[in-house]
Structure formats: C-alpha cells, structure tokens
Amino acid sequence: MPFSDTHILSTILFTPLVGALVLFFLPRERPDLQRWIANAFALLGLAVALPLVWRFRSGPAAPQFQFLADRVWIPTLDVHFRVGLDGLSLLLVLLTVLLGAVAILSSWRAVHTREREYYISLLLLQTALLGIFLSLDFILFYVFWELALVPAYLLIGVWGGERRLHAAIKFFLYTLAGSVVMLLAILAVYHARGTFDIREILSHPFSATDGWRLEKWLFWGFFFAFAIKVPMFPFHTWLPDALTEAPTAASVVIAGALLTTGTYGFLRFSVPMLPHAAFHYRGFLVALSLIAILYGALVCLMQQDLKRLIAYSTIGQMGFCTLGIFALTPLGFYGGIIQQINLGISSAAFFLLAGILHRRRRSRQISDFGGLAAPMPNFAAIYTIVTLGALGMPLLDGFIGEFSVLRGAYEVHWIWAAFGLLGITLTAAYFLWLYQRIVFGEAASPANSAHETPRDLDAREFATLIPLVLLIVWIGVYPQPIFRALHAPVARLVEAVHPASYRAAPLPVPLAAPPPAPAPRPESK
Amino acid sequence: MPPLDWPGILNQTLQDSFSILPEAILAVFALTILLTDFLLPAKQKFWNALTALIGVLSSAAFLFELAPQGGLAFDRSISIDPFFIFFAFLILAATFLVILLSVRYLEIQGEQRGEYYALLLFAAVGILFVACGNDLVVLFVALEAMAISFYALAGFLRGDRRSNEAALKFVLMGAFSSAILAYGFSILYGLSGSTNLAVIAQRLAERQMQIAGWDPLATLALVTVAAGALFKMAAAPFHQWAPDVYQGAPTSISAYVSVASLAAGFALLLRLLLTVFWPVRVEWVAILSAVAVISMILGTLAALQQSNVKRLLAYSSIAQAGYILLGVVAAVNPDGSFNAAGLCAAAFYLFVYAFFNIGAFAIIALLQRKGSIGDEIDDLNGLAQRHPAAAILMLIFLLSLAGAPPTAGFLAKLFIFWTLIGTGHYALAALGVLCILPAAYFYFRMIAAMWMRQPDPDSQPDRDLRAELAPPPAFTRAQRLAFGAMALVTLAAGILPEQFLRLANYSLLYPFRN
C-alpha cells in the first residue's frame, strides 16, 4: 500500500493540531503573524483533505472503510489508533475542513483579543471534530469527542457575547452529561465484545443473543450523548444560548460541524450497532423529531434576535435530519445525511451573514435592520440564495434533502410526512419573513438611521461566502456524487435494520430515475 | 550458649543498612540542614532548599541502586520490593517538586527557615518507611514520623491564625486516628502473637480456615486499621481534617500533604489489605466500596459550595481519593481471585494525580502576595491576562483533575472504570462516571474565572488594589523546572501513557498473591 494511502487520514487529522502547536510557540504580541499562520494551516488542512475527493473509491467492490491506519496506542488497555473513512465520514470530513477554513478566515477582523489562544482553540476544535469522524476505535473516538468540548467551551466563554459565561457552562455541562453516559455505554460494549475496534463491533451487531436488556440500555446510553449533541427536543436548550453568545466563527463551526457529530453518532453507532433497539423506539424518536421541527419553526416566528432565530431554525432543521434517520428507510437515510450536510452549509452561511451584519451595526436585533438591498446588493444576493436553499427551493440544496426525508418518512407512515410538510411550510414562513424584515422595507429604526450607510461585502467576506453558495447550488443541481458516496453506507444501514424487507429489491438510487415533481407536496397525499 | 558471631552480625547489619540507605540519606541531609541553618545569613537561606534537593536526588540515586536487588532486611521488618520502589520514587518526586516550589513562597511569607526543609525531608523518611515496612511497629513509627512532621509544617506560619488552627486540628484528629490504628494493630498482634506481616498473614489465613465463616475479630482489626489508613488518605468519612488543614497550612504544604499523606495511607492500606487481610477480602471490598462512594459524592457535593480554592481543592482531593479506592475495590475479581489490573489502575491514578494536584496547589501558591493570600476563586479572575503562562498551566491541571482528555486524569479515570466494569462492579462504575459531571462544574468555575472574567477591583475593597491587579512575578528558575515537569507528566501520561502504565504495573511485581 502506498505511503499516502495509510497516512492521508493522519495528515488530515493532525494538520490543524500542528498549526495549533506552531501558534503556541509564536510570540503572542504579533497578532497579524498569528492570523496569517492560522489561516495558512486552515487552508493547508483543506488542501490535504481534497485528494480524498478523487482517491476515494465508491462502488460495490470498494471496501467499507478506506485509507485504514492501525497503530497500537495503549497496549495495556487494548486501545489502538485506528482511523478509516467511508462515504459518510468522507462527506463530513470535507464539510469540516471547509467550514474550519471559512471560520478562521472570517475571524480576521472580528477578533482583537488574545488572538493566539483564539486560533489555537479553533484549530484544536477542528482536529477534535475530524477525529470524531475518522476514529475507528471507541476510546479514540471518545477522546476526540471530549476533546471537542474544551476548545468550544473556551471559544464561547472567552470571545462570546454578553451572557457568554452562562452559555459556555451550560453548553459544557449539557454535552458532558451526554458523554459521560456514553463512556459507560462504551465500556459496556467493550465488556460484551472484548474489543474497542469499531469495525469489529459493527460487523457483529447486538442481537437477541446478547439480550434485549443490554441492547436497550446501550441504546439509551448512546442516545443521550448523540441527542444532546444534535440536539433533539427536549435536549436542545443549550443550543440557542451557545450559538447566540458564541463568536461568529465558533457559531459556524458548532452549528456546521459540531452538531453533525450527533447525527454521525446515530448513523455510525446507534442504528447499525443496535438495530433492534433503533427499530423498537423509532416511533418515539420520530415523534421527538417532528416536535423539534414544529417547535423550532414556531419559536423562530417570534424571535427578535437574529442569531437566536438562526439557532432555533437549526433545531428545526436538525429535526428533519433525525426524522430521516429514524424513519429507517433508504431514502430517509439518504435524506437525513444530505439534510445534515445542507444544514451545515446553510447555518454556517447564515451565521457568517449575521456576523457581517453585527460587525456593521453592533446589533443582533432584527428590528435594527431593514432595507439592506439598496446599500448592500451583494450581501442581499447571497442572502437570497442561502435563504432559498434553506427553505427547500428546487435546484438548491435544501430541496434534495427535505424531499428525500419526506419520501423516506412517507414510506413508513403518511402522517409523519404530513407533519414534516407542515414544518416545511412554517420554515418557509419564518425564513421569508426574516428575509423581508432584513433585506426589504425601510431602514426604519432610529438606531439604524443614526449609522452611516453600511458597506457592502469586502473581498474577505466574499471569500468566506462564495464556497458555501457554490456548494448550495451544486448540491441542488447535481447531487449524484453525494448519493454515490453514500450508497454503500446507506445500504449497510438498511441491511442492518431491515435484513429481509429491502434485500429483495435493490437499493433505490434517488434521482437516477426521472427527476421528481418540483414540490414534494403532492407526493405525500 | 554459643559465642556470638560478631563478624557475621556486623556484616548482616551493614548489609541491612544498605537497604535503608535512601531513608538514611534523607535523614542525614535533614540533620545537616538543621545544623548549617545557623551559619547562613538571612539572605542566603535558599541554600537550605538546595541542600534538601541534593538530599532528595542522592536518595533517589541510591533507590536506583537498590531497585534490582530487593529482599528483606532487619529481621524481615523491612521489605525492599518494587512496591516500595514505586512509592519511594513517587514520594521523592513529590518532595522534590514541593521543595522547588517552596522557596519563593517562603520568601514572600518571610518564613524562610531551615526547619521547613528539614521537616519535609523527615516526613519523606517516614513515608518511605511506611512503604517498605513489613512489621507493625515499623509501620506505626514511620506513620507517626510522617504525621508529626506534617503537624509542624501545617503550623509553620506562626503569625497566621489559620495556620495555627490548622496545626491544632491536625494534631488532635491525627492523634485520634493514630490511637484507632494502634488499637487495630494490637488486635492483630493479639490474634497472631507477632508483629511481622508475613507471620500475621499466615496466622490469620490459618484462623480463617478453622473458622470457615465470618471472623468478627479479624473484621474488627480490619475496620480499625482501615480507619487509620483512610484517615491519612483523607477519604470520607475520615476526611474532616482535610479542608481546614489544606486551607490553613502554607499552600506548598497543602500540596505536599494532599499527595504524600494520600500515598502513605494508600501504601499502608494496600500492604495490609493484600497480605494480612486477604482472607477477609469480602469485608474490605464492601468497606472500601462504601468509603469510595461516600468520598466521591461528599467530596464532589461539598466542593460545589466552596469559594476558597484551597478548600475546594481539599474537597476535590477527597473525591479523587474515592476514585483511587475504586481501583483497590477492582483488585478482587467476583470469584475472589486477585486482579492486578485494578491495582495497576489505582497506582497509575495515584502517580499522575501527584503531579497535577501539586501543580494546581502550586498555581495558588504563585498568587500569594505579602498580606494577601489570593486563594479565593475571585482572585483567579483575569489570570489569563495577568499571567498567561500560569493560566495555561492551571488549565492543564484542572482539566486533568476534571478528567478531560488529553490529560493524564482522563486516562486514569478511564482505567479505573475499565477495571471496575471488568470485575462486575457496574453500579460503582456508573456512580464514578456520574460524579464527573458535578465535579466538572467546580473545576470549570475556576477555569471560567481565569479565562473569562475580568479582575474586579470593587469586589475586594479591603485589599491593596495595585498589588491585586499587578501581574504575579515571573517564574523563578526553580518554579519553571517544577511546573515544566508537572505539565509534562500530566500531558505525556495522557497522550502516551504506556510507559507510565508499565511503571504502575511494575509496582505490583512484589508477589502479593501467587
């Protein structure tokens, strides 16, 4: 095996870490040097991950996990440094490196205190997130899972808004509560299977021979950790505080990549490792998802704070992801994963846009804005695309995800899809209303008119937003590569949950057939 | 009566003396400090610290010599085995660090006197004998040597009322616990007619065979001896002395006591539990489980309410002692056989804990000024701006105490839970894991104070504001060495722990159970 095959993942994983170490030894009195080096390492992190796009092999002959590396780490505890990549983690790794680079670039002018610690925290957070997606050893996974908490905690608490201390400790304790329970579950899995090797464990899912009681407890152990991270209703209360108070870059990474670890956990562990429990509880979990969709949308309709609104919209959109996943149908899995990626892109874009507005006006209140179409035409154009993508306009990314989720849910029960549709309508309502209040109308508020006309986007802001906009359009127009990458992971998930029912028919590849109707509404009747 | 074999006896005594050379060297250096202290002018007192450091280093050098030999000495009352070597190195390392950190602290306090270092060395001598003692008398005398040195050190700040109070409380409660321990030892002697641990173990095993059931006398001996050892470990419900002593004692001594007393109690407990009390292991597993649970819960809940960092760290030490005891609980398999992994986990925990706990106390010692103790959580406010290096170090130590990766504290806790699950103690593991959560709250309160709050002059009207806001003085060379070592061990044992785990495993080579 060539050198690059076994080391590419380690290179991707440790590039941000090396960057953090370099920053640590640079003088703190040179913030510009810190900025340049941090950006260089973020771009380098993106560059070393790009070869995955063409080196990754999808297709029936390809192995499940590619670019495997396996080194003994702690022999006494039987812990290895095992990393590998499948189609699911491929997409999430690419999303993470992209958002990491965007987040670091976006902080150039935004952060003026303790730049060194700030960039170190961002780079460490990125390493931890990549580690979560790449680990194939449970302890390694858990180390990265916990490692992500501390830099995120510092980012919120040190560089955040007014109520940052409250938000930071709330974030930390909520997510830590989930992870300590998961630690117990991981140790119990080790006790039952005698290994921390995730591939080994996934190839022997828990079944009746292990006892329903064990499977049930394991499911809830993992569920709490992942549900808090997602966050699912009713574990969501940390998210609005954290995302509202965090600095823009941290909001981008937390909303875009950190939340993704929750759905990743469901897809990697809960469903394929404990398929019976997942099937048993799916009605309950779908109900929670539907509540999240409707609740998130309704709360959004009454928000006055721009960042808080985006945070609640994230909760609602995450409901679609978990709805798709826990429908446990092929299209549901496809849709849930794609919706997750869409959400990562669009919420990152929304937080960047909110950060841009905040820098111009020093305000997060929606009422302080209005009539931005005239002074900021480029901003308005990008904002339009992002909004339309998020509310599910065909030919933009949201449509593909939501459509697949609803199709997948409809296969099980039409009422699930009906509630989902209601959620989509409400989502469109609050996004369009928000759009109206910000882009159109008069610059009415007195605080608003006191300021000079806001500048339009500068080059750096363009550079952060353009990649996201391109992705939004590209996923909407030509999602086939994503479906192809996800084909094998989804097939495995389906195989684990429904060994019989889908074996007869080949796994459907959505959109390979003639494209579906422009709006999902008639399908669900 | 045959004539005495004088050359033989002399030869034997010489050989035996060789095996206690590490302790002897420490004692000689301590006495040297007491003698030369008079000759040093007031400004040159740091030479005492240097003498003490050289003493610790030469003692460690002889330990290296001693390590491969092993064996029994002084009529089997001293046992030189890997168990002893492990604890001896740990204690010498802790002593070394504390001496390095004490110099600046004592200067600020205006108490730079030679007795301090001499007492530190005497305490170390006591603990070393606790670790190698194989005889009840040796163990008791050694434990008292340690305790009396600690009493004097706790009250070393003569002008400070809290320091005096700490010493008095420490003496009274310590005397009480020693009495209980002595009572336990006397029962053991009564049961076996010997003070030698090997003999007692054999007699008790025979007795157990005869009774073939619950043995009330052996249980009584176990309870009293365990109470004495657990008192030294500051495990609940024998912990009452710890918060007052840690708060009142000089901060460097709080750091030392929190680690050294714990290690001494732990060594005593292990040696007795695994030899003498092995027949009644069902009883001691139950006792230790209860003590560990109470320590974790009580230590964690009490620490939640503290606003004084030294007091908070005292309660956190109580909780940490609970985790270490869980490792001992996991030393017994469900079928009653010996599980080395449990002890290895406990030894690893103790080893890394020594470094990051001393580190956390040392940062508090760093904040000390003339006239202001600087040990409230509010005194940490804005430390990241005032002294970034100290804030980063404290972050590492606190993360490790909280059990967050990539620090040693995380792996230590993981290892404990791993062995607990392996030996079927699911409820204990669950409880230990759940206690991490409230504990994280108070450790992160300190992190938040350092990194997220601003120093607030208004909140401390009585203090000298300029001193409060001025950055603490830069690290001295000694502090740099000590902090570097502590941070290095905390991170290295968290990222590449295998060597440390082997070290912990090595400590069990002594054939406790074949």
PDB file of N, CA and C in Angstrom, chain A residues 9 42 56 61 127 133 135 138 140 164 250 255 281 340 359 433 444 465 473 514 522:
ATOM      1  N   LEU A   9      -5.086  10.072   6.190  1.00  0.00           N
ATOM      2  CA  LEU A   9      -6.042  10.464   7.229  1.00  0.00           C
ATOM      3  C   LEU A   9      -5.328  11.077   8.428  1.00  0.00           C
ATOM      4  N   ALA A  42      -5.208  26.457   8.199  1.00  0.00           N
ATOM      5  CA  ALA A  42      -6.580  26.076   7.878  1.00  0.00           C
ATOM      6  C   ALA A  42      -6.693  25.723   6.402  1.00  0.00           C
ATOM      7  N   PHE A  56     -11.022   8.553  -3.166  1.00  0.00           N
ATOM      8  CA  PHE A  56     -11.991   7.675  -2.505  1.00  0.00           C
ATOM      9  C   PHE A  56     -12.717   6.857  -3.562  1.00  0.00           C
ATOM     10  N   ALA A  61     -17.331  -2.811  -5.271  1.00  0.00           N
ATOM     11  CA  ALA A  61     -16.096  -3.542  -4.967  1.00  0.00           C
ATOM     12  C   ALA A  61     -15.280  -2.874  -3.873  1.00  0.00           C
ATOM     13  N   THR A 127      -9.366  19.699  14.819  1.00  0.00           N
ATOM     14  CA  THR A 127      -8.752  18.376  14.956  1.00  0.00           C
ATOM     15  C   THR A 127      -9.694  17.414  15.678  1.00  0.00           C
ATOM     16  N   PHE A 133     -14.935  11.992  13.329  1.00  0.00           N
ATOM     17  CA  PHE A 133     -15.429  11.371  12.102  1.00  0.00           C
ATOM     18  C   PHE A 133     -14.515  10.259  11.602  1.00  0.00           C
ATOM     19  N   SER A 135     -12.280   8.295  13.613  1.00  0.00           N
ATOM     20  CA  SER A 135     -11.850   7.254  14.548  1.00  0.00           C
ATOM     21  C   SER A 135     -12.580   5.936  14.280  1.00  0.00           C
ATOM     22  N   PHE A 138     -13.101   2.891  19.762  1.00  0.00           N
ATOM     23  CA  PHE A 138     -14.075   3.575  20.596  1.00  0.00           C
ATOM     24  C   PHE A 138     -13.422   4.564  21.557  1.00  0.00           C
ATOM     25  N   LEU A 140     -10.501   6.080  21.188  1.00  0.00           N
ATOM     26  CA  LEU A 140     -10.023   7.208  20.387  1.00  0.00           C
ATOM     27  C   LEU A 140     -11.190   8.139  20.062  1.00  0.00           C
ATOM     28  N   ARG A 164     -21.963  35.264  27.929  1.00  0.00           N
ATOM     29  CA  ARG A 164     -21.137  34.173  27.445  1.00  0.00           C
ATOM     30  C   ARG A 164     -20.825  33.147  28.530  1.00  0.00           C
ATOM     31  N   ALA A 250     -17.029  30.568  15.868  1.00  0.00           N
ATOM     32  CA  ALA A 250     -17.392  29.413  16.685  1.00  0.00           C
ATOM     33  C   ALA A 250     -18.816  28.979  16.370  1.00  0.00           C
ATOM     34  N   ALA A 255     -22.428  25.059  14.759  1.00  0.00           N
ATOM     35  CA  ALA A 255     -23.656  24.720  14.043  1.00  0.00           C
ATOM     36  C   ALA A 255     -23.363  23.841  12.846  1.00  0.00           C
ATOM     37  N   TYR A 281     -37.681   1.692  19.012  1.00  0.00           N
ATOM     38  CA  TYR A 281     -38.003   3.023  19.536  1.00  0.00           C
ATOM     39  C   TYR A 281     -38.261   4.046  18.444  1.00  0.00           C
ATOM     40  N   GLN A 340     -28.306  16.941   6.652  1.00  0.00           N
ATOM     41  CA  GLN A 340     -27.284  17.316   7.623  1.00  0.00           C
ATOM     42  C   GLN A 340     -26.202  18.163   6.967  1.00  0.00           C
ATOM     43  N   ARG A 359     -21.084  43.141  12.620  1.00  0.00           N
ATOM     44  CA  ARG A 359     -19.901  43.977  12.564  1.00  0.00           C
ATOM     45  C   ARG A 359     -20.265  45.378  12.057  1.00  0.00           C
ATOM     46  N   TRP A 433     -40.118  35.693   6.084  1.00  0.00           N
ATOM     47  CA  TRP A 433     -40.434  36.865   6.896  1.00  0.00           C
ATOM     48  C   TRP A 433     -39.156  37.573   7.351  1.00  0.00           C
ATOM     49  N   ALA A 444     -35.895  51.640   9.203  1.00  0.00           N
ATOM     50  CA  ALA A 444     -36.844  52.425   9.970  1.00  0.00           C
ATOM     51  C   ALA A 444     -36.347  52.827  11.353  1.00  0.00           C
ATOM     52  N   LEU A 465     -17.973  33.407   1.833  1.00  0.00           N
ATOM     53  CA  LEU A 465     -19.338  33.024   1.482  1.00  0.00           C
ATOM     54  C   LEU A 465     -19.432  32.288   0.152  1.00  0.00           C
ATOM     55  N   VAL A 473     -25.668  25.609  -4.559  1.00  0.00           N
ATOM     56  CA  VAL A 473     -26.179  25.442  -5.919  1.00  0.00           C
ATOM     57  C   VAL A 473     -25.805  24.066  -6.457  1.00  0.00           C
ATOM     58  N   PRO A 514     -36.114   9.508 -13.590  1.00  0.00           N
ATOM     59  CA  PRO A 514     -36.527  10.873 -13.930  1.00  0.00           C
ATOM     60  C   PRO A 514     -36.710  11.702 -12.683  1.00  0.00           C
ATOM     61  N   PRO A 522     -47.469  17.050  -3.419  1.00  0.00           N
ATOM     62  CA  PRO A 522     -48.430  16.062  -3.914  1.00  0.00           C
ATOM     63  C   PRO A 522     -48.023  14.639  -3.560  1.00  0.00           C
TER      64      PRO A 522
END
